[in-house]
Amino acid sequence: GQSLEQPSEVTAVEGAIVQINCTYQTSGFYGLSWYQQHDGGAPTFLSYNALDGLEETGRFSSFLSRSDSYGYLLLQELQMKDSASYFCAVSRSGSARQLTFGSGTQLTVLP
Amino acid sequence: KAGVTQTPRYLIKTRGQQVTLSCSPISGHRSVSWYQQTPGQGLQFLFEYFSETQRNKGNFPGRFSGRQFSNSRSEMNVSTLELGDSALYLCASSPRTSGSSDTQYFGPGTRLTVL
């Protein structure tokens, strides 16, 4: 089977940096994605890692360690609008579009 | 480009009925995936369609089915509705290029309530 673990809640203040961790167990691992979802909204893609290392996209960065089955999403210069749920999701070889999602991390950004 | 559209946005049904949800992918996208989102189970993969063929299927009962048309639009059907089918049903499209890192673009979802 597959499983992902991520913290249920994280709180930080505006301007700060926050890291959301994700550990996974899956056979045939191919890649790790991150999605953001505001209340009542659609999940939107943030970042993807298939290889070890850091991917940077503006204020968001994502890291993957395949040997540790671990990744994280780093959000810098937090803004109020970053308050949302963040999901990590794994894809497997042969079924790249079949994402298995973690339970989500609710990020609250305080003024 | 217009995003993924889903209709209807909200739906109320009673137990035992059936429902059909529709999804129009982003123009040029050929893969459509469906997900169910509930507070208890989170986001769960239902199935993926590409070129009118189901490519992958999640762990859902046979009451959940889908299809894809030649214009890539997709429908999913749930028969004999149960209370536990109340959920947000999300459709996602991707270009399905040769690589396996296709980003999935989600629609706003259909909120189904089963009474």
PDB file of C-alpha atoms in Angstrom:
ATOM      1  CA  GLY A   1       0.000   0.000   0.000  1.00  0.00           C
ATOM      2  CA  GLN A   2       0.877   3.640   0.062  1.00  0.00           C
ATOM      3  CA  SER A   3       0.916   6.108   2.910  1.00  0.00           C
ATOM      4  CA  LEU A   4       1.947   9.692   3.406  1.00  0.00           C
ATOM      5  CA  GLU A   5       2.369  11.617   6.606  1.00  0.00           C
ATOM      6  CA  GLN A   6       2.356  15.356   7.007  1.00  0.00           C
ATOM      7  CA  PRO A   7       1.553  17.594   9.984  1.00  0.00           C
ATOM      8  CA  SER A   8      -2.109  18.486  10.325  1.00  0.00           C
ATOM      9  CA  GLU A   9      -1.563  22.111  11.278  1.00  0.00           C
ATOM     10  CA  VAL A  10       1.162  24.735  11.118  1.00  0.00           C
ATOM     11  CA  THR A  11       0.975  28.344  12.283  1.00  0.00           C
ATOM     12  CA  ALA A  12       3.392  31.131  11.405  1.00  0.00           C
ATOM     13  CA  VAL A  13       3.469  34.916  11.200  1.00  0.00           C
ATOM     14  CA  GLU A  14       3.608  37.115   8.145  1.00  0.00           C
ATOM     15  CA  GLY A  15       7.081  37.428   6.697  1.00  0.00           C
ATOM     16  CA  ALA A  16       8.312  34.245   8.318  1.00  0.00           C
ATOM     17  CA  ILE A  17       9.534  31.005   6.719  1.00  0.00           C
ATOM     18  CA  VAL A  18       7.681  27.748   7.239  1.00  0.00           C
ATOM     19  CA  GLN A  19       8.561  24.176   6.290  1.00  0.00           C
ATOM     20  CA  ILE A  20       5.937  21.474   5.787  1.00  0.00           C
ATOM     21  CA  ASN A  21       7.342  17.965   5.909  1.00  0.00           C
ATOM     22  CA  CYS A  22       6.061  14.892   4.152  1.00  0.00           C
ATOM     23  CA  THR A  23       7.195  11.316   4.605  1.00  0.00           C
ATOM     24  CA  TYR A  24       5.910   8.597   2.358  1.00  0.00           C
ATOM     25  CA  GLN A  25       5.859   4.863   1.896  1.00  0.00           C
ATOM     26  CA  THR A  26       5.102   3.587  -1.563  1.00  0.00           C
ATOM     27  CA  SER A  27       6.307   1.007  -4.021  1.00  0.00           C
ATOM     28  CA  GLY A  28       7.387   2.179  -7.438  1.00  0.00           C
ATOM     29  CA  PHE A  29       7.822   5.770  -6.304  1.00  0.00           C
ATOM     30  CA  TYR A  30       8.139   8.193  -9.193  1.00  0.00           C
ATOM     31  CA  GLY A  31       7.661  11.711  -7.897  1.00  0.00           C
ATOM     32  CA  LEU A  32       6.390  13.980  -5.144  1.00  0.00           C
ATOM     33  CA  SER A  33       4.052  16.887  -5.843  1.00  0.00           C
ATOM     34  CA  TRP A  34       2.713  19.697  -3.709  1.00  0.00           C
ATOM     35  CA  TYR A  35      -0.688  21.306  -4.053  1.00  0.00           C
ATOM     36  CA  GLN A  36      -2.316  24.262  -2.334  1.00  0.00           C
ATOM     37  CA  GLN A  37      -6.029  24.428  -1.634  1.00  0.00           C
ATOM     38  CA  HIS A  38      -7.905  27.380  -0.215  1.00  0.00           C
ATOM     39  CA  ASP A  39     -11.211  26.745   1.541  1.00  0.00           C
ATOM     40  CA  GLY A  40     -13.842  25.897  -1.037  1.00  0.00           C
ATOM     41  CA  GLY A  41     -11.348  26.110  -3.865  1.00  0.00           C
ATOM     42  CA  ALA A  42      -9.622  23.791  -6.285  1.00  0.00           C
ATOM     43  CA  PRO A  43      -6.205  22.331  -5.497  1.00  0.00           C
ATOM     44  CA  THR A  44      -3.529  24.203  -7.423  1.00  0.00           C
ATOM     45  CA  PHE A  45      -0.133  22.804  -8.331  1.00  0.00           C
ATOM     46  CA  LEU A  46       2.871  24.275  -6.556  1.00  0.00           C
ATOM     47  CA  SER A  47       5.899  22.099  -7.176  1.00  0.00           C
ATOM     48  CA  TYR A  48       7.155  18.696  -8.256  1.00  0.00           C
ATOM     49  CA  ASN A  49      10.268  16.654  -7.470  1.00  0.00           C
ATOM     50  CA  ALA A  50      11.291  13.442  -9.157  1.00  0.00           C
ATOM     51  CA  LEU A  51      14.999  13.686  -8.342  1.00  0.00           C
ATOM     52  CA  ASP A  52      16.782  14.391  -5.086  1.00  0.00           C
ATOM     53  CA  GLY A  53      17.342  18.017  -4.359  1.00  0.00           C
ATOM     54  CA  LEU A  54      15.709  21.381  -4.198  1.00  0.00           C
ATOM     55  CA  GLU A  55      13.294  22.912  -6.706  1.00  0.00           C
ATOM     56  CA  GLU A  56      12.666  26.635  -6.365  1.00  0.00           C
ATOM     57  CA  THR A  57       9.673  28.511  -7.717  1.00  0.00           C
ATOM     58  CA  GLY A  58       9.490  32.051  -6.433  1.00  0.00           C
ATOM     59  CA  ARG A  59       8.697  32.086  -2.735  1.00  0.00           C
ATOM     60  CA  PHE A  60       8.062  28.331  -2.747  1.00  0.00           C
ATOM     61  CA  SER A  61      10.715  25.616  -2.753  1.00  0.00           C
ATOM     62  CA  SER A  62      10.369  21.868  -2.530  1.00  0.00           C
ATOM     63  CA  PHE A  63      12.920  19.282  -1.539  1.00  0.00           C
ATOM     64  CA  LEU A  64      13.089  15.537  -2.029  1.00  0.00           C
ATOM     65  CA  SER A  65      15.281  12.804  -0.592  1.00  0.00           C
ATOM     66  CA  ARG A  66      14.386   9.529  -2.245  1.00  0.00           C
ATOM     67  CA  SER A  67      16.662   7.520   0.023  1.00  0.00           C
ATOM     68  CA  ASP A  68      14.857   8.882   3.095  1.00  0.00           C
ATOM     69  CA  SER A  69      11.369   8.797   1.500  1.00  0.00           C
ATOM     70  CA  TYR A  70      11.050  12.370   2.633  1.00  0.00           C
ATOM     71  CA  GLY A  71      10.265  15.726   1.188  1.00  0.00           C
ATOM     72  CA  TYR A  72       9.307  19.179   2.302  1.00  0.00           C
ATOM     73  CA  LEU A  73       7.722  22.343   1.042  1.00  0.00           C
ATOM     74  CA  LEU A  74       9.354  25.604   2.089  1.00  0.00           C
ATOM     75  CA  LEU A  75       7.352  28.797   2.004  1.00  0.00           C
ATOM     76  CA  GLN A  76       9.291  32.033   2.402  1.00  0.00           C
ATOM     77  CA  GLU A  77       8.148  35.600   3.081  1.00  0.00           C
ATOM     78  CA  LEU A  78       4.773  34.337   4.218  1.00  0.00           C
ATOM     79  CA  GLN A  79       1.743  36.373   3.272  1.00  0.00           C
ATOM     80  CA  MET A  80      -1.776  36.251   4.651  1.00  0.00           C
ATOM     81  CA  LYS A  81      -2.979  34.796   1.359  1.00  0.00           C
ATOM     82  CA  ASP A  82      -0.769  31.749   1.957  1.00  0.00           C
ATOM     83  CA  SER A  83      -3.226  30.576   4.617  1.00  0.00           C
ATOM     84  CA  ALA A  84      -4.544  27.390   3.031  1.00  0.00           C
ATOM     85  CA  SER A  85      -4.221  23.614   3.092  1.00  0.00           C
ATOM     86  CA  TYR A  86      -1.105  22.113   1.571  1.00  0.00           C
ATOM     87  CA  PHE A  87      -1.029  18.563   0.274  1.00  0.00           C
ATOM     88  CA  CYS A  88       1.865  16.375  -0.680  1.00  0.00           C
ATOM     89  CA  ALA A  89       1.092  13.687  -3.241  1.00  0.00           C
ATOM     90  CA  VAL A  90       3.079  10.777  -4.642  1.00  0.00           C
ATOM     91  CA  SER A  91       2.918   9.364  -8.122  1.00  0.00           C
ATOM     92  CA  ARG A  92       4.085   5.919  -9.092  1.00  0.00           C
ATOM     93  CA  SER A  93       5.802   4.536 -12.145  1.00  0.00           C
ATOM     94  CA  GLY A  94       3.296   3.490 -14.756  1.00  0.00           C
ATOM     95  CA  SER A  95       0.484   5.569 -13.272  1.00  0.00           C
ATOM     96  CA  ALA A  96       1.863   9.075 -13.133  1.00  0.00           C
ATOM     97  CA  ARG A  97      -1.502  10.743 -13.046  1.00  0.00           C
ATOM     98  CA  GLN A  98      -2.817   8.556 -10.202  1.00  0.00           C
ATOM     99  CA  LEU A  99      -1.851  10.758  -7.298  1.00  0.00           C
ATOM    100  CA  THR A 100      -2.022   9.524  -3.724  1.00  0.00           C
ATOM    101  CA  PHE A 101      -2.467  12.524  -1.460  1.00  0.00           C
ATOM    102  CA  GLY A 102      -1.466  13.119   2.124  1.00  0.00           C
ATOM    103  CA  SER A 103      -4.126  14.286   4.536  1.00  0.00           C
ATOM    104  CA  GLY A 104      -3.076  17.897   4.196  1.00  0.00           C
ATOM    105  CA  THR A 105      -1.496  20.549   6.393  1.00  0.00           C
ATOM    106  CA  GLN A 106      -3.592  23.543   7.370  1.00  0.00           C
ATOM    107  CA  LEU A 107      -1.312  26.589   7.349  1.00  0.00           C
ATOM    108  CA  THR A 108      -2.472  29.633   9.250  1.00  0.00           C
ATOM    109  CA  VAL A 109      -0.558  32.858   8.715  1.00  0.00           C
ATOM    110  CA  LEU A 110      -1.001  35.401  11.502  1.00  0.00           C
ATOM    111  CA  PRO A 111      -0.500  39.145  11.087  1.00  0.00           C
TER     112      PRO A 111
ATOM    113  CA  LYS B   1      -6.836  29.321 -21.929  1.00  0.00           C
ATOM    114  CA  ALA B   2      -9.952  28.578 -19.983  1.00  0.00           C
ATOM    115  CA  GLY B   3      -9.466  26.359 -16.984  1.00  0.00           C
ATOM    116  CA  VAL B   4     -11.083  23.059 -16.141  1.00  0.00           C
ATOM    117  CA  THR B   5     -14.822  23.416 -15.837  1.00  0.00           C
ATOM    118  CA  GLN B   6     -17.157  21.163 -13.935  1.00  0.00           C
ATOM    119  CA  THR B   7     -20.917  21.059 -13.932  1.00  0.00           C
ATOM    120  CA  PRO B   8     -22.992  21.229 -11.926  1.00  0.00           C
ATOM    121  CA  ARG B   9     -21.205  22.983  -9.071  1.00  0.00           C
ATOM    122  CA  TYR B  10     -23.687  21.823  -6.453  1.00  0.00           C
ATOM    123  CA  LEU B  11     -26.027  18.878  -6.392  1.00  0.00           C
ATOM    124  CA  ILE B  12     -28.427  17.409  -3.855  1.00  0.00           C
ATOM    125  CA  LYS B  13     -29.657  13.858  -4.274  1.00  0.00           C
ATOM    126  CA  THR B  14     -31.327  11.251  -2.124  1.00  0.00           C
ATOM    127  CA  ARG B  15     -30.121   7.777  -1.290  1.00  0.00           C
ATOM    128  CA  GLY B  16     -30.627   5.260  -4.064  1.00  0.00           C
ATOM    129  CA  GLN B  17     -30.596   7.810  -6.853  1.00  0.00           C
ATOM    130  CA  GLN B  18     -27.887   8.097  -9.442  1.00  0.00           C
ATOM    131  CA  VAL B  19     -25.911  11.134 -10.519  1.00  0.00           C
ATOM    132  CA  THR B  20     -23.808  12.188 -13.478  1.00  0.00           C
ATOM    133  CA  LEU B  21     -21.089  14.809 -13.177  1.00  0.00           C
ATOM    134  CA  SER B  22     -19.401  16.493 -16.100  1.00  0.00           C
ATOM    135  CA  CYS B  23     -15.885  17.792 -16.652  1.00  0.00           C
ATOM    136  CA  SER B  24     -14.437  19.779 -19.535  1.00  0.00           C
ATOM    137  CA  PRO B  25     -10.625  19.764 -19.509  1.00  0.00           C
ATOM    138  CA  ILE B  26      -8.327  22.553 -20.534  1.00  0.00           C
ATOM    139  CA  SER B  27      -8.192  22.818 -24.314  1.00  0.00           C
ATOM    140  CA  GLY B  28      -5.539  20.466 -25.641  1.00  0.00           C
ATOM    141  CA  HIS B  29      -5.412  18.325 -22.519  1.00  0.00           C
ATOM    142  CA  ARG B  30      -6.182  14.710 -23.234  1.00  0.00           C
ATOM    143  CA  SER B  31      -6.042  13.154 -19.782  1.00  0.00           C
ATOM    144  CA  VAL B  32      -8.826  13.569 -17.259  1.00  0.00           C
ATOM    145  CA  SER B  33      -8.661  12.239 -13.718  1.00  0.00           C
ATOM    146  CA  TRP B  34     -11.357  12.228 -11.065  1.00  0.00           C
ATOM    147  CA  TYR B  35     -10.888  12.534  -7.314  1.00  0.00           C
ATOM    148  CA  GLN B  36     -13.218  12.404  -4.339  1.00  0.00           C
ATOM    149  CA  GLN B  37     -12.539  14.704  -1.400  1.00  0.00           C
ATOM    150  CA  THR B  38     -14.141  14.179   2.002  1.00  0.00           C
ATOM    151  CA  PRO B  39     -13.177  15.429   5.461  1.00  0.00           C
ATOM    152  CA  GLY B  40     -12.651  11.894   6.670  1.00  0.00           C
ATOM    153  CA  GLN B  41     -10.809  10.269   3.773  1.00  0.00           C
ATOM    154  CA  GLY B  42      -9.196  13.293   2.169  1.00  0.00           C
ATOM    155  CA  LEU B  43      -8.418  13.357  -1.531  1.00  0.00           C
ATOM    156  CA  GLN B  44      -8.786   9.948  -3.142  1.00  0.00           C
ATOM    157  CA  PHE B  45      -8.174   8.969  -6.752  1.00  0.00           C
ATOM    158  CA  LEU B  46     -11.167   7.542  -8.593  1.00  0.00           C
ATOM    159  CA  PHE B  47      -9.988   6.972 -12.152  1.00  0.00           C
ATOM    160  CA  GLU B  48      -8.126   8.432 -15.114  1.00  0.00           C
ATOM    161  CA  TYR B  49      -9.232   8.558 -18.727  1.00  0.00           C
ATOM    162  CA  PHE B  50      -7.098   9.128 -21.777  1.00  0.00           C
ATOM    163  CA  SER B  51      -8.153   8.742 -25.397  1.00  0.00           C
ATOM    164  CA  GLU B  52     -11.583   7.567 -24.280  1.00  0.00           C
ATOM    165  CA  THR B  53     -10.057   4.671 -22.321  1.00  0.00           C
ATOM    166  CA  GLN B  54      -9.809   4.185 -18.590  1.00  0.00           C
ATOM    167  CA  ARG B  55      -6.096   4.010 -17.797  1.00  0.00           C
ATOM    168  CA  ASN B  56      -6.051   3.753 -14.027  1.00  0.00           C
ATOM    169  CA  LYS B  57      -8.651   3.045 -11.387  1.00  0.00           C
ATOM    170  CA  GLY B  58      -8.692   3.703  -7.673  1.00  0.00           C
ATOM    171  CA  ASN B  59     -10.168   1.573  -4.947  1.00  0.00           C
ATOM    172  CA  PHE B  60     -13.832   2.453  -5.307  1.00  0.00           C
ATOM    173  CA  PRO B  61     -16.839   0.170  -5.786  1.00  0.00           C
ATOM    174  CA  GLY B  62     -18.323  -0.489  -9.189  1.00  0.00           C
ATOM    175  CA  ARG B  63     -21.088   2.036  -8.479  1.00  0.00           C
ATOM    176  CA  PHE B  64     -18.546   4.634  -9.541  1.00  0.00           C
ATOM    177  CA  SER B  65     -17.960   4.726 -13.264  1.00  0.00           C
ATOM    178  CA  GLY B  66     -16.871   7.155 -15.890  1.00  0.00           C
ATOM    179  CA  ARG B  67     -16.280   7.745 -19.524  1.00  0.00           C
ATOM    180  CA  GLN B  68     -14.471  10.101 -21.829  1.00  0.00           C
ATOM    181  CA  PHE B  69     -15.645  11.454 -25.131  1.00  0.00           C
ATOM    182  CA  SER B  70     -13.671  12.085 -28.294  1.00  0.00           C
ATOM    183  CA  ASN B  71     -13.372  15.779 -27.417  1.00  0.00           C
ATOM    184  CA  SER B  72     -11.726  14.753 -24.081  1.00  0.00           C
ATOM    185  CA  ARG B  73     -14.727  15.830 -22.024  1.00  0.00           C
ATOM    186  CA  SER B  74     -15.453  13.350 -19.279  1.00  0.00           C
ATOM    187  CA  GLU B  75     -18.381  12.302 -17.172  1.00  0.00           C
ATOM    188  CA  MET B  76     -18.520  10.279 -14.003  1.00  0.00           C
ATOM    189  CA  ASN B  77     -21.558   8.446 -12.772  1.00  0.00           C
ATOM    190  CA  VAL B  78     -22.442   7.225  -9.327  1.00  0.00           C
ATOM    191  CA  SER B  79     -25.330   4.819  -9.077  1.00  0.00           C
ATOM    192  CA  THR B  80     -27.362   3.818  -6.031  1.00  0.00           C
ATOM    193  CA  LEU B  81     -26.131   6.755  -4.019  1.00  0.00           C
ATOM    194  CA  GLU B  82     -25.227   6.271  -0.363  1.00  0.00           C
ATOM    195  CA  LEU B  83     -24.910   8.886   2.359  1.00  0.00           C
ATOM    196  CA  GLY B  84     -21.159   8.336   2.360  1.00  0.00           C
ATOM    197  CA  ASP B  85     -20.939   9.486  -1.246  1.00  0.00           C
ATOM    198  CA  SER B  86     -21.466  13.064  -0.093  1.00  0.00           C
ATOM    199  CA  ALA B  87     -18.237  14.734  -1.108  1.00  0.00           C
ATOM    200  CA  LEU B  88     -16.498  17.227  -3.334  1.00  0.00           C
ATOM    201  CA  TYR B  89     -15.779  15.555  -6.657  1.00  0.00           C
ATOM    202  CA  LEU B  90     -12.794  17.057  -8.397  1.00  0.00           C
ATOM    203  CA  CYS B  91     -11.750  16.665 -11.978  1.00  0.00           C
ATOM    204  CA  ALA B  92      -8.175  17.282 -13.092  1.00  0.00           C
ATOM    205  CA  SER B  93      -6.762  17.495 -16.583  1.00  0.00           C
ATOM    206  CA  SER B  94      -3.227  17.185 -17.854  1.00  0.00           C
ATOM    207  CA  PRO B  95      -1.604  17.236 -21.262  1.00  0.00           C
ATOM    208  CA  ARG B  96      -0.240  13.701 -20.766  1.00  0.00           C
ATOM    209  CA  THR B  97       2.965  14.333 -22.642  1.00  0.00           C
ATOM    210  CA  SER B  98       5.638  11.656 -22.967  1.00  0.00           C
ATOM    211  CA  GLY B  99       7.103  12.459 -19.578  1.00  0.00           C
ATOM    212  CA  SER B 100       5.545  11.347 -16.339  1.00  0.00           C
ATOM    213  CA  SER B 101       5.653  14.639 -14.557  1.00  0.00           C
ATOM    214  CA  ASP B 102       2.483  16.116 -15.972  1.00  0.00           C
ATOM    215  CA  THR B 103       1.040  18.773 -13.777  1.00  0.00           C
ATOM    216  CA  GLN B 104      -2.610  18.179 -13.025  1.00  0.00           C
ATOM    217  CA  TYR B 105      -4.939  21.156 -13.243  1.00  0.00           C
ATOM    218  CA  PHE B 106      -7.984  20.851 -11.047  1.00  0.00           C
ATOM    219  CA  GLY B 107     -11.458  22.162 -11.653  1.00  0.00           C
ATOM    220  CA  PRO B 108     -13.556  23.831  -8.943  1.00  0.00           C
ATOM    221  CA  GLY B 109     -15.357  20.590  -8.164  1.00  0.00           C
ATOM    222  CA  THR B 110     -18.932  19.454  -7.808  1.00  0.00           C
ATOM    223  CA  ARG B 111     -20.271  19.438  -4.269  1.00  0.00           C
ATOM    224  CA  LEU B 112     -22.576  16.427  -3.976  1.00  0.00           C
ATOM    225  CA  THR B 113     -24.852  16.086  -0.988  1.00  0.00           C
ATOM    226  CA  VAL B 114     -26.747  12.833  -0.496  1.00  0.00           C
ATOM    227  CA  LEU B 115     -29.750  13.007   1.826  1.00  0.00           C
TER     228      LEU B 115
END
